mmCIF file of C-alpha atoms in Angstrom:
data_model
loop_
_atom_site.group_PDB
_atom_site.id
_atom_site.type_symbol
_atom_site.label_atom_id
_atom_site.label_comp_id
_atom_site.label_asym_id
_atom_site.label_seq_id
_atom_site.Cartn_x
_atom_site.Cartn_y
_atom_site.Cartn_z
ATOM 1 C CA MET A 1 13.823 -7.650 -13.821
ATOM 2 C CA ALA A 2 10.368 -7.294 -12.343
ATOM 3 C CA THR A 3 9.007 -3.712 -12.394
ATOM 4 C CA ARG A 4 8.149 -1.704 -9.543
ATOM 5 C CA THR A 5 4.506 -1.753 -10.544
ATOM 6 C CA TYR A 6 4.731 -5.603 -10.614
ATOM 7 C CA VAL A 7 6.285 -5.385 -7.340
ATOM 8 C CA ARG A 8 3.368 -3.399 -5.797
ATOM 9 C CA GLU A 9 0.998 -5.689 -7.528
ATOM 10 C CA VAL A 10 2.211 -8.526 -5.818
ATOM 11 C CA VAL A 11 2.661 -7.084 -2.557
ATOM 12 C CA ILE A 12 -1.204 -6.152 -2.872
ATOM 13 C CA GLY A 13 -1.718 -9.777 -3.265
ATOM 14 C CA LEU A 14 0.260 -10.599 -0.101
ATOM 15 C CA LEU A 15 -1.741 -7.981 1.909
ATOM 16 C CA TYR A 16 -4.931 -9.114 0.542
ATOM 17 C CA ALA A 17 -3.777 -12.666 1.829
ATOM 18 C CA TYR A 18 -3.001 -11.347 5.215
ATOM 19 C CA GLU A 19 -6.518 -9.536 5.237
ATOM 20 C CA CYS A 20 -8.162 -12.729 4.380
ATOM 21 C CA GLY A 21 -6.553 -14.512 7.579
ATOM 22 C CA ASN A 22 -3.038 -15.464 6.501
ATOM 23 C CA THR A 23 -1.370 -13.888 8.881
ATOM 24 C CA ASN A 24 2.001 -15.684 8.405
ATOM 25 C CA ILE A 25 2.376 -14.320 5.009
ATOM 26 C CA ALA A 26 5.410 -12.084 5.804
ATOM 27 C CA GLN A 27 7.158 -15.118 6.829
ATOM 28 C CA ASN A 28 6.103 -16.823 3.504
ATOM 29 C CA ALA A 29 6.972 -13.641 1.415
ATOM 30 C CA PRO A 30 10.381 -14.474 0.179
ATOM 31 C CA LYS A 31 9.534 -17.834 -1.093
ATOM 32 C CA ILE A 32 6.549 -16.319 -2.845
ATOM 33 C CA LEU A 33 8.474 -13.466 -4.452
ATOM 34 C CA ASP A 34 11.176 -15.816 -5.495
ATOM 35 C CA GLU A 35 8.393 -17.759 -7.450
ATOM 36 C CA ARG A 36 7.150 -14.475 -8.960
ATOM 37 C CA LYS A 37 10.693 -13.931 -10.302
ATOM 38 C CA ILE A 38 11.245 -11.040 -7.925
ATOM 39 C CA LYS A 39 14.768 -11.126 -6.761
ATOM 40 C CA ASN A 40 17.533 -8.916 -5.507
ATOM 41 C CA LYS A 41 16.955 -5.323 -4.944
ATOM 42 C CA GLN A 42 13.069 -5.660 -6.160
ATOM 43 C CA GLN A 43 12.647 -8.215 -3.336
ATOM 44 C CA ILE A 44 14.062 -5.964 -0.884
ATOM 45 C CA PHE A 45 11.973 -3.239 -2.206
ATOM 46 C CA ALA A 46 8.900 -5.571 -1.985
ATOM 47 C CA LEU A 47 9.807 -7.082 1.517
ATOM 48 C CA ALA A 48 10.042 -3.265 2.803
ATOM 49 C CA LEU A 49 6.578 -2.376 1.373
ATOM 50 C CA LEU A 50 5.018 -5.411 2.827
ATOM 51 C CA ASN A 51 6.772 -5.316 6.237
ATOM 52 C CA GLY A 52 6.480 -1.762 6.407
ATOM 53 C CA THR A 53 2.769 -1.852 5.582
ATOM 54 C CA LEU A 54 2.140 -4.722 8.272
ATOM 55 C CA LYS A 55 4.267 -3.063 10.953
ATOM 56 C CA ASN A 56 2.420 0.222 10.527
ATOM 57 C CA LEU A 57 -0.973 -1.100 9.896
ATOM 58 C CA GLU A 58 -2.777 0.495 12.933
ATOM 59 C CA ALA A 59 -1.575 3.930 12.157
ATOM 60 C CA ILE A 60 -2.461 3.518 8.588
ATOM 61 C CA ASN A 61 -5.457 2.163 9.198
ATOM 62 C CA MET A 62 -6.176 5.439 11.560
ATOM 63 C CA TYR A 63 -5.237 7.732 8.834
ATOM 64 C CA LEU A 64 -7.429 5.887 6.208
ATOM 65 C CA GLY A 65 -10.366 6.067 8.722
ATOM 66 C CA GLU A 66 -9.925 9.406 9.089
ATOM 67 C CA THR A 67 -9.987 10.458 5.572
ATOM 68 C CA LEU A 68 -13.110 8.405 4.505
ATOM 69 C CA LYS A 69 -16.126 10.633 4.374
ATOM 70 C CA GLU A 70 -19.161 8.572 4.597
ATOM 71 C CA TRP A 71 -17.714 5.099 5.188
ATOM 72 C CA GLU A 72 -16.160 3.187 7.839
ATOM 73 C CA PHE A 73 -12.814 1.613 6.913
ATOM 74 C CA THR A 74 -14.056 -1.783 8.209
ATOM 75 C CA ARG A 75 -16.989 -1.842 5.271
ATOM 76 C CA LEU A 76 -14.673 -1.692 2.556
ATOM 77 C CA GLY A 77 -13.594 -4.772 0.523
ATOM 78 C CA GLN A 78 -10.616 -6.898 1.236
ATOM 79 C CA MET A 79 -8.995 -5.882 -1.871
ATOM 80 C CA GLU A 80 -9.861 -2.009 -1.620
ATOM 81 C CA LYS A 81 -8.307 -2.288 1.702
ATOM 82 C CA SER A 82 -5.175 -3.679 0.574
ATOM 83 C CA ILE A 83 -4.811 -1.286 -2.327
ATOM 84 C CA LEU A 84 -5.569 1.731 0.212
ATOM 85 C CA ARG A 85 -2.999 0.273 2.698
ATOM 86 C CA LEU A 86 -0.232 0.113 0.553
ATOM 87 C CA GLY A 87 -0.888 3.506 -1.098
ATOM 88 C CA ALA A 88 -1.024 5.220 2.272
ATOM 89 C CA TYR A 89 2.045 3.575 3.575
ATOM 90 C CA GLU A 90 4.055 4.850 0.486
ATOM 91 C CA MET A 91 2.423 8.325 0.939
ATOM 92 C CA LEU A 92 3.120 8.348 4.837
ATOM 93 C CA PHE A 93 6.407 6.408 5.028
ATOM 94 C CA THR A 94 8.291 6.511 2.132
ATOM 95 C CA GLN A 95 9.325 9.173 -0.562
ATOM 96 C CA THR A 96 7.584 8.022 -3.719
ATOM 97 C CA ASP A 97 6.019 10.625 -5.550
ATOM 98 C CA THR A 98 2.303 11.102 -4.753
ATOM 99 C CA PRO A 99 0.821 10.965 -8.234
ATOM 100 C CA VAL A 100 2.697 7.740 -8.759
ATOM 101 C CA ILE A 101 1.211 6.275 -5.672
ATOM 102 C CA ILE A 102 -2.269 7.505 -6.550
ATOM 103 C CA ASN A 103 -1.869 6.470 -10.365
ATOM 104 C CA GLU A 104 -0.853 2.847 -9.604
ATOM 105 C CA ALA A 105 -3.575 2.406 -6.789
ATOM 106 C CA ILE A 106 -6.172 3.581 -9.485
ATOM 107 C CA ASN A 107 -4.907 0.913 -12.079
ATOM 108 C CA PHE A 108 -4.721 -2.001 -9.324
ATOM 109 C CA ALA A 109 -8.279 -0.911 -8.357
ATOM 110 C CA LYS A 110 -9.441 -1.221 -12.170
ATOM 111 C CA ILE A 111 -8.245 -4.705 -12.462
ATOM 112 C CA TYR A 112 -8.880 -6.141 -8.878
ATOM 113 C CA GLY A 113 -11.305 -3.983 -7.290
ATOM 114 C CA GLU A 114 -15.432 -3.531 -7.525
ATOM 115 C CA ASP A 115 -16.792 -1.247 -10.285
ATOM 116 C CA ASN A 116 -16.711 1.629 -7.865
ATOM 117 C CA ALA A 117 -13.129 1.002 -6.639
ATOM 118 C CA PRO A 118 -11.141 3.303 -8.880
ATOM 119 C CA LYS A 119 -13.217 6.223 -7.961
ATOM 120 C CA LEU A 120 -12.891 5.600 -4.129
ATOM 121 C CA ILE A 121 -9.351 4.791 -4.280
ATOM 122 C CA ASN A 122 -8.762 7.999 -5.969
ATOM 123 C CA GLY A 123 -10.805 9.952 -3.606
ATOM 124 C CA VAL A 124 -9.390 8.542 -0.362
ATOM 125 C CA LEU A 125 -5.702 8.647 -1.197
ATOM 126 C CA ASP A 126 -6.182 12.350 -2.979
ATOM 127 C CA ALA A 127 -7.967 13.367 0.435
ATOM 128 C CA LEU A 128 -5.026 11.738 2.421
ATOM 129 C CA LYS A 129 -2.649 13.734 0.232
ATOM 130 C CA HIS A 130 -4.519 17.013 0.856
ATOM 131 C CA LYS A 131 -5.172 16.307 4.703
ATOM 132 C CA ARG A 132 -1.693 15.799 5.059
ATOM 133 C CA GLY A 133 -0.352 18.639 2.877
ATOM 134 C CA MET A 134 1.747 16.537 0.891
ATOM 135 C CA GLN A 135 3.198 17.448 -2.490
ATOM 136 C CA PRO A 136 5.338 15.374 -4.908
ATOM 137 C CA HIS A 137 8.792 14.807 -3.134
ATOM 138 C CA ALA A 138 7.577 16.002 0.058
ATOM 139 C CA THR A 139 9.388 14.682 3.186
ATOM 140 C CA PRO A 140 7.620 11.380 4.484
ATOM 141 C CA ILE A 141 5.252 12.163 7.452
ATOM 142 C CA ILE A 142 6.815 9.711 9.761
ATOM 143 C CA ASP A 143 10.509 9.616 9.192
ATOM 144 C CA LYS A 144 11.257 6.732 11.821
ATOM 145 C CA ALA A 145 9.926 4.021 9.831
ATOM 146 C CA ASN A 146 12.151 4.586 6.871
ATOM 147 C CA GLU A 147 15.364 4.569 9.214
ATOM 148 C CA GLN A 148 13.962 1.189 10.629
ATOM 149 C CA ASP A 149 12.612 -0.392 7.285
ATOM 150 C CA GLY A 150 15.788 0.787 5.403
ATOM 151 C CA LEU A 151 13.875 2.907 2.626
#
């Protein structure tokens, strides 16, 4: 069975593909997830993360843009955007523990991002956490997404 960390890693890859112009990635996701041995409940989790992030992309980009201090969101690398978007989605729309979200995002940035990516990812997600007044096990900011996405 795939771990949630592995599921998030694959979802970041799918978000990266979307950012690179593959706008049909959500339709192809179940097949890709099957190929990556992500099945059953973990596939449901992966699709909820992917579809939830894509569905709420405008709001996520807005929150991230407001959180960046000296950078414009559009200037970030595609991988960094993908990692931040997934982290922001989980913070804003799910009940995943905030420290888990930030820790995993930093680890993905170490593997896939530029040299300064881990520090950037940590700073942006931590600022988003503080800006939104979020604590571990906090109620999601936007509850309607959970109802619609089945989380």
